[in-house]
Coordinates of C-alpha atoms and ligand atoms in Angstrom, one line a residue:
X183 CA 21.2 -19.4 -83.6
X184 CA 23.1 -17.4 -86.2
X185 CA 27.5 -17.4 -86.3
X186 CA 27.5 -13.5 -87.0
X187 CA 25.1 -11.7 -85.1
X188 CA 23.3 -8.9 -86.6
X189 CA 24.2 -5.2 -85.3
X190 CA 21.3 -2.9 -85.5
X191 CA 21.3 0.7 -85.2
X192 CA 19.1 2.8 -83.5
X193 CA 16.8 4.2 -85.2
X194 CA 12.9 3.7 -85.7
X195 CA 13.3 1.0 -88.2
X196 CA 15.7 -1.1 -86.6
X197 CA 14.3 -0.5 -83.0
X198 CA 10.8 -2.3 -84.3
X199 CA 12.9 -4.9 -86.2
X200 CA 14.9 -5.8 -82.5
X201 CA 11.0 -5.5 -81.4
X202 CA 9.7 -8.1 -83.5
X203 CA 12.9 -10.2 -83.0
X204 CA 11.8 -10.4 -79.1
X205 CA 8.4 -11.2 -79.8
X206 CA 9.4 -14.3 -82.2
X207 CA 11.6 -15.6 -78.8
X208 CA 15.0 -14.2 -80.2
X209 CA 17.8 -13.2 -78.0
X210 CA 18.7 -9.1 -78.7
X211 CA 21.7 -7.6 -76.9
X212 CA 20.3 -3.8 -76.2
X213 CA 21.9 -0.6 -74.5
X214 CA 20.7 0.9 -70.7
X215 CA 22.5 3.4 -68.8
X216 CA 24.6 0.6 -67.0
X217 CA 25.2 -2.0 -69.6
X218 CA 24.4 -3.7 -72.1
X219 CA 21.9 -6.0 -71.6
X220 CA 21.2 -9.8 -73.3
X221 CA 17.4 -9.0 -73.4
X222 CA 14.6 -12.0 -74.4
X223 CA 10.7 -11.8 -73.6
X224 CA 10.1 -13.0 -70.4
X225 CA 7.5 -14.5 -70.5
X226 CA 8.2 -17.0 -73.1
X227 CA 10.3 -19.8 -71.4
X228 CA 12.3 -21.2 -74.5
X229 CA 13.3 -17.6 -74.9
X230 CA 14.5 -17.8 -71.2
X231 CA 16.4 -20.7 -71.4
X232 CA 18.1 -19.2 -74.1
X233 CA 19.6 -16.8 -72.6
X234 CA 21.0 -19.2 -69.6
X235 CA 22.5 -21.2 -72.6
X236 CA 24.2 -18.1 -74.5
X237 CA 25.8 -17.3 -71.2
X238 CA 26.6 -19.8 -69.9
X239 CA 25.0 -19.1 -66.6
X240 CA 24.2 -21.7 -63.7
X241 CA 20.2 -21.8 -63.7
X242 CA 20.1 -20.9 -60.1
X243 CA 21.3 -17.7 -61.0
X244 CA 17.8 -15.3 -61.8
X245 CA 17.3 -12.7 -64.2
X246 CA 16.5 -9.3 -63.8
X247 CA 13.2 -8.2 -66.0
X248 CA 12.9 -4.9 -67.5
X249 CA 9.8 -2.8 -68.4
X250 CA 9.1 1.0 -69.7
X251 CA 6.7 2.0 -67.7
X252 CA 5.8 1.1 -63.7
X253 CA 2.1 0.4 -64.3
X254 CA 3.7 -2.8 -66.2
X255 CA 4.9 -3.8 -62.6
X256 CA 1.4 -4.3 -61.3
X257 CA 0.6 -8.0 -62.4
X258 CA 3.9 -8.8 -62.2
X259 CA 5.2 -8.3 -58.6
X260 CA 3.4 -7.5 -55.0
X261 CA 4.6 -3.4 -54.0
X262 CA 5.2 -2.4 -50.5
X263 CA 5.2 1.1 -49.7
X264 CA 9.4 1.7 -49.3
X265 CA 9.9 0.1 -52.4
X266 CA 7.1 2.0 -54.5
X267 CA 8.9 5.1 -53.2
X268 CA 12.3 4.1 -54.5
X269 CA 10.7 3.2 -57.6
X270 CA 9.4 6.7 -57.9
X271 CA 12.4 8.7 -56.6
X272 CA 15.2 6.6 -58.6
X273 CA 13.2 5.1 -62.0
X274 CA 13.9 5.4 -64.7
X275 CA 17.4 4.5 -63.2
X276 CA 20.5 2.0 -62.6
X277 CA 17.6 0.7 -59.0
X278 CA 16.7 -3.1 -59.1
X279 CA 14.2 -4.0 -57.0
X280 CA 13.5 -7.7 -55.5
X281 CA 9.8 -8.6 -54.2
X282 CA 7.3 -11.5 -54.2
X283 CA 6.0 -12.6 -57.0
X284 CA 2.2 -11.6 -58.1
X285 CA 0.2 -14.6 -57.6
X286 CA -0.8 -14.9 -61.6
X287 CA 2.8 -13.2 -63.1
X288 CA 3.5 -14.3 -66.8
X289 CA 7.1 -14.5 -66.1
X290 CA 8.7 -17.7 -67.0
X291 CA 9.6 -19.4 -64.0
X292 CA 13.1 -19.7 -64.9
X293 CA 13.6 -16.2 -64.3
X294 CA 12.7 -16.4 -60.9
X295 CA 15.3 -19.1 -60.5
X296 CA 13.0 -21.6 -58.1
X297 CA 12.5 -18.2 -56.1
X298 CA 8.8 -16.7 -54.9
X299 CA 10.7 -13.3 -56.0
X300 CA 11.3 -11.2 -59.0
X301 CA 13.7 -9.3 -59.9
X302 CA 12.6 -5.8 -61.9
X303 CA 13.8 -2.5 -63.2
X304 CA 13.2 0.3 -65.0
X305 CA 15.5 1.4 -67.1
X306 CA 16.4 4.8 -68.5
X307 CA 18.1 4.5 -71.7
X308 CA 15.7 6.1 -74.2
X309 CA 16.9 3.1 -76.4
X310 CA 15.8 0.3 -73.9
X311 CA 12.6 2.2 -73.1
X312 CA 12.0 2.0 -76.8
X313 CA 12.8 -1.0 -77.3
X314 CA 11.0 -2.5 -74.4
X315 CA 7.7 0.0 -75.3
X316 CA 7.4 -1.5 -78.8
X317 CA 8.3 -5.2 -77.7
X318 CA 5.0 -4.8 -75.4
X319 CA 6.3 -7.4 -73.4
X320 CA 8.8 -7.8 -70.2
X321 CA 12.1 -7.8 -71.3
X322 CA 14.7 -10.2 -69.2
X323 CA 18.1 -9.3 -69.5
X324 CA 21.0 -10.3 -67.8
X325 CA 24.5 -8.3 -68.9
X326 CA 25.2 -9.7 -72.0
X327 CA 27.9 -11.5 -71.1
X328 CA 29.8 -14.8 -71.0
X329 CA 29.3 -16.1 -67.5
X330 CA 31.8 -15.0 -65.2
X331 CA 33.6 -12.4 -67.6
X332 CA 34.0 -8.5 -67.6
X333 CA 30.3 -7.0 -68.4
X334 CA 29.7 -4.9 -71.3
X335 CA 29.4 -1.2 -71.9
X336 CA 30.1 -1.4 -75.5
X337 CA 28.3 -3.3 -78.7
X338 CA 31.5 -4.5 -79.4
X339 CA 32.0 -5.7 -76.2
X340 CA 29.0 -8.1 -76.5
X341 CA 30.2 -9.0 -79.7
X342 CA 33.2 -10.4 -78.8
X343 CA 31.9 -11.5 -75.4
X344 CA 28.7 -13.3 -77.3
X345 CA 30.1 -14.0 -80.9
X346 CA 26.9 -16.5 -82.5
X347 CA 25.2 -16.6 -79.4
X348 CA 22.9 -13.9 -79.5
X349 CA 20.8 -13.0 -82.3
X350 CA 21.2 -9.0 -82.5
X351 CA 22.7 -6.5 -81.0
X352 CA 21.9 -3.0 -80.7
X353 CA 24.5 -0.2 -81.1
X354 CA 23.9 2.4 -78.9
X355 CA 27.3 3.9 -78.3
X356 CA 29.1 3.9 -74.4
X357 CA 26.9 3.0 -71.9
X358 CA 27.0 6.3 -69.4
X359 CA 27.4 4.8 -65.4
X360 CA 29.2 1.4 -66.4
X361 CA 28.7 -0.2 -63.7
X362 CA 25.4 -1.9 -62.9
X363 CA 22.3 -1.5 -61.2
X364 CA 21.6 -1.0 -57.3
X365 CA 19.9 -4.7 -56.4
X366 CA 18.2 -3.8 -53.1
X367 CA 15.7 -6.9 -51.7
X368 CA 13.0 -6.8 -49.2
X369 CA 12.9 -10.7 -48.5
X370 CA 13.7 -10.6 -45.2
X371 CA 11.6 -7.6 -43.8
X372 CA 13.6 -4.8 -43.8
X373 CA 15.4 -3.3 -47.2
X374 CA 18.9 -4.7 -47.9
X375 CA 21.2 -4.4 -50.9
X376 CA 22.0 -7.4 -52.6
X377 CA 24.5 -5.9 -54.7
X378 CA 26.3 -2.0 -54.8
X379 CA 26.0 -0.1 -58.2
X380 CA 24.8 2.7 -59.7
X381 CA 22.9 4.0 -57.2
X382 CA 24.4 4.9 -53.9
X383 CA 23.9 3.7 -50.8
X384 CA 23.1 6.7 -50.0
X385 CA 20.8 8.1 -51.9
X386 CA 18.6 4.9 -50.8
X387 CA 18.7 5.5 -47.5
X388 CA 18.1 9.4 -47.9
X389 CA 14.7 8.2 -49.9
X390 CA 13.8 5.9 -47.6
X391 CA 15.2 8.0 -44.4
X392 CA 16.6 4.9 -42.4
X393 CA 19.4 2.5 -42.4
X394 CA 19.8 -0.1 -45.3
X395 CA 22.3 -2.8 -44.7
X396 CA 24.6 -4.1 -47.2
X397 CA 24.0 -8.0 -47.9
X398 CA 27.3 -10.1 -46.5
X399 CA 28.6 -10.6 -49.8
X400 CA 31.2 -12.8 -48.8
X401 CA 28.8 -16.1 -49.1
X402 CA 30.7 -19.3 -49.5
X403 CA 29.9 -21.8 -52.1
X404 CA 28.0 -23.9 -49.7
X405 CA 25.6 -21.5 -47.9
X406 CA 23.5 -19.8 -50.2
X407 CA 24.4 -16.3 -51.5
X408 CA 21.6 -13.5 -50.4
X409 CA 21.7 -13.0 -54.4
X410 CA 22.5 -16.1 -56.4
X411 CA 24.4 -13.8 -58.5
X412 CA 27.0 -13.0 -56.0
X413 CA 29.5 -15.8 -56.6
X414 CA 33.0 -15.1 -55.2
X415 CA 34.3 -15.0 -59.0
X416 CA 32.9 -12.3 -61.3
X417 CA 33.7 -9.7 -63.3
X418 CA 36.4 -11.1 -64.3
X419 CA 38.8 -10.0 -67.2
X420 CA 41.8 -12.6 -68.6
X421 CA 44.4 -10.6 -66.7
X422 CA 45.1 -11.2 -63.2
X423 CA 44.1 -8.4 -60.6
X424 CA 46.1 -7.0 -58.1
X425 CA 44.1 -4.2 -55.8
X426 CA 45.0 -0.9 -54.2
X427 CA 48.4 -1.1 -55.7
X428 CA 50.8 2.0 -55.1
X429 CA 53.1 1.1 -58.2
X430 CA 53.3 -1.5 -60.7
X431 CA 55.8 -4.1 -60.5
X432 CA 57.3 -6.7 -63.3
X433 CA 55.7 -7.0 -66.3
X434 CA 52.0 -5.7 -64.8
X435 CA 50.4 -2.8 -66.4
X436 CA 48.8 0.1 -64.0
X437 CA 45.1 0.9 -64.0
X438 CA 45.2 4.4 -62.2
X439 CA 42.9 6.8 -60.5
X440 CA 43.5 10.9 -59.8
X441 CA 46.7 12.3 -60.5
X442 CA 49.4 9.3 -61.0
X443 CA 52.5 11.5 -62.1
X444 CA 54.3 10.1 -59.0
X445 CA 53.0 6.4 -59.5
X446 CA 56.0 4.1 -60.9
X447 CA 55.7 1.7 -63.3
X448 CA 53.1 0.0 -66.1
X449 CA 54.1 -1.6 -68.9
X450 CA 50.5 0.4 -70.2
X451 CA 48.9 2.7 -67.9
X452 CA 45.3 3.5 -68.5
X453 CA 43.9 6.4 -65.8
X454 CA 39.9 5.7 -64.6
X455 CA 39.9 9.3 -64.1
X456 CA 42.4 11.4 -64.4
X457 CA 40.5 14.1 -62.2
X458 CA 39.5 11.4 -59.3
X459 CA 35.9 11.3 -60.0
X460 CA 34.1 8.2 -59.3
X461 CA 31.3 8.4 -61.9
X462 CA 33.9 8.9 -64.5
X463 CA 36.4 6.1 -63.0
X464 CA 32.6 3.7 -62.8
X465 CA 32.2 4.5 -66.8
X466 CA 35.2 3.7 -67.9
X467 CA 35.7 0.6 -65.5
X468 CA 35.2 -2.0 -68.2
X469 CA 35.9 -0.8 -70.7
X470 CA 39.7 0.2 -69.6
X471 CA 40.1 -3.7 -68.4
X472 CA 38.5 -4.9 -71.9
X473 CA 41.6 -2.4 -73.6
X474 CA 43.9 -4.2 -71.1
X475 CA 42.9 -7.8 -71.6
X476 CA 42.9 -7.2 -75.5
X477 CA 46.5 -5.8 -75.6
X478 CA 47.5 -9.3 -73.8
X479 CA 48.5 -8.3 -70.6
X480 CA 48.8 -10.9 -68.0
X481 CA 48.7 -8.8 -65.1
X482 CA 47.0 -5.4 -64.2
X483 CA 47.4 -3.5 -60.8
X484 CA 45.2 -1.5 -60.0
X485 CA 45.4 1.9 -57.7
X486 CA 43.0 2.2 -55.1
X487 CA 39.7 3.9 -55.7
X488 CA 37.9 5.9 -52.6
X489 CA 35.4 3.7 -50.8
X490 CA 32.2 6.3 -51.3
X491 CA 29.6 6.6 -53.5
X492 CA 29.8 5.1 -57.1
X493 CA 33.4 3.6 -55.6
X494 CA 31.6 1.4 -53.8
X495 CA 30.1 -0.6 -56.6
X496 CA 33.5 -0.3 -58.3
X497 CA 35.5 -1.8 -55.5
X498 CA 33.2 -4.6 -55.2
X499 CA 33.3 -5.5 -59.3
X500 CA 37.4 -5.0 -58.8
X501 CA 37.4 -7.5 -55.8
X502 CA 35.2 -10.3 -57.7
X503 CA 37.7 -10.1 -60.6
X504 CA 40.4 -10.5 -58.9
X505 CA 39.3 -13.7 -57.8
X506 CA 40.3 -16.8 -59.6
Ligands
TXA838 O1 22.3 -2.9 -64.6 C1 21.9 -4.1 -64.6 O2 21.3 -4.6 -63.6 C2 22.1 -4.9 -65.8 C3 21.3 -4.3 -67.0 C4 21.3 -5.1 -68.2 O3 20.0 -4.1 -66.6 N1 21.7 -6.3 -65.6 C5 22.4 -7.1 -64.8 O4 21.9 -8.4 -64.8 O5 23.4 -6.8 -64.2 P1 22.8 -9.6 -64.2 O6 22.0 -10.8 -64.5 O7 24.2 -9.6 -64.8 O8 22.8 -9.4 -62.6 C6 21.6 -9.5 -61.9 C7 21.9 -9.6 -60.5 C8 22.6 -10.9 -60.1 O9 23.5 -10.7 -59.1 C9 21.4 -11.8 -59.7 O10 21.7 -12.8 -58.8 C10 20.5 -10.8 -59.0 O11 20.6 -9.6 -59.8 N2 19.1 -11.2 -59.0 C11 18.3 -11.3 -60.1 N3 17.1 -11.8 -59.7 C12 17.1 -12.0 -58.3 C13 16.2 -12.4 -57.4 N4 15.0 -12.8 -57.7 N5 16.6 -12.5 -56.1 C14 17.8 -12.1 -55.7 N6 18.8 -11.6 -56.6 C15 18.4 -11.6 -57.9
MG839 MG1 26.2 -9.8 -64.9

């Protein structure tokens, strides 16, 4: 591992540089339309491993694996009909889908997490596609992250979050939906989201034209999460959170949302969206709390965003970071 990782551009040069990096088993930090991701090839388990160790991340904890095209799915999981339809409708798109393992998949095991399932998803980041096309291999990649901490949707971000850690990283600007993917399971029978993001409940169950239930997310440390993922802690920045505030008190500063003329107080006020839109409040999500947690505040309050659509996933990132 390197001390000052390598930022890349994107263009054709660099892309088949990051490329051959991934083949050789190195770590690269590349863009999708959620965020960034800490991508190795996943089928080679070293490579794997690594990127547990750069985060930090508990081993039971699988990774999602990322290809260009869906044919690329077909020795790697088992389809069902619903979720070859999602697929279709939603890919390339912020949609993770979890199914059985195909019987002779080259994904490392470690991936998988001790599961029978895998984890896979299609971006649509013309980067990552690139990327990914030219690596000719499946690409894991959890957000490239520290463990724990407020996911990326800047290169600097991972730079900071990553420094030495990782062996490139791409620079592809602001990641568009900033929040990240839909993770919706078919383990037990019926299709269930593991985790809200950038694709709305609803929109699922339009595609699929039934119900879809919302994993409990609420799992204790002792019975086992739906997704491993979904410890009670998350998403966390430095600063302490304090939810569907009305006005800031002390020394906190305000994290707003629609018009906040009337709101009092803020030592800094940053506004998710001045115009109340959830997609743009879902973009700038982390990287407001990365501006907030770099000027040193202690404590951020946080105005309450509408429980619908992208605010969904954005309520449930705000309620793991507030836990400490
Ligand atoms: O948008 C995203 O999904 C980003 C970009 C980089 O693609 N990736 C991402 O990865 O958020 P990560 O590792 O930070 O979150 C993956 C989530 C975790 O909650 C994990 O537990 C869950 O997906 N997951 C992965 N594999 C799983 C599996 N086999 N079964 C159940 N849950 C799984
Ligand atoms: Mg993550």
């Amino acid at each position: 591992m390197n001390h000052s990782s390598l930022i890349l551009q994107c263009d054709p040069e660099s892309l088949a540089r990051a490329a051959s990096m991934l083949r050789e088993g190195k770590l690269v930090a590349f863009p999708t339309e959620t965020v960034y991701g800490l991508g190795a090839d996943a089928t080679n388990d070293r490579a794997v491993a690594a990127i547990y160790a750069a985060k930090g991340r508990p081993q039971f904890n699988p990774l999602i694996v990322h290809v260009a095209k869906i044919e690329a799915l077909d020795s790697l999981i088992v389809w069902n009909a619903a979720a070859r339809m999602l697929a279709e409708a939603v890919w390339p798109g912020p949609l993770t889908l979890v199914l059985p393992r195909h019987p002779h998949c080259p994904v490392s095991r470690l991936a998988s997490a001790g599961t029978e399932t895998l984890a896979v998803r299609m971006p649509s980041h013309p980067v990552a596609q690139a990327l990914i096309e030219r690596a000719g291999v499946p690409v894991a990649a959890p957000s490239a992250n520290a463990s724990g901490k407020l996911s990326p949707t800047e290169a600097a971000h991972v730079a900071e979050s990553l420094v030495g850690a990782v062996d490139a990283i791409i620079d592809g600007g602001r990641c568009a939906v900033g929040v990240e993917s839909t993770v919706v399971s078919w383990l037990r029978h019926a299709p269930e989201i593991l985790r809200p993001g950038g694709v709305p409940r609803e929109q699922i169950e339009k595609i699929l034209g039934r119900p879809v239930a919302v994993a409990e997310l609420s799992a204790g440390e002792d019975s086992p999460a739906p997704s491993p993922g979904l410890l009670s802690s998350h998403y966390a920045p430095r600063a302490a959170l304090r939810l569907n505030a009305l006005f800031a008190e002390g020394d906190e500063a305000l994290l707003t949302f629609g018009e906040d003329m009337h709101v009092k107080g803020g030592t800094l006020r940053l506004n998710l969206s001045p115009s109340g839109d959830v997609h743009e409040a879902a973009a700038n999500l982390f990287a407001m709390l990365h501006r907030l947690d770099a000027a040193g505040v202690s404590r951020i309050a946080v105005m309450p965003i509408p429980e619908e659509g992208l605010g969904i996933a954005i309520n449930d990132r705000l309620r793991r970071g507030a836990v400490r």
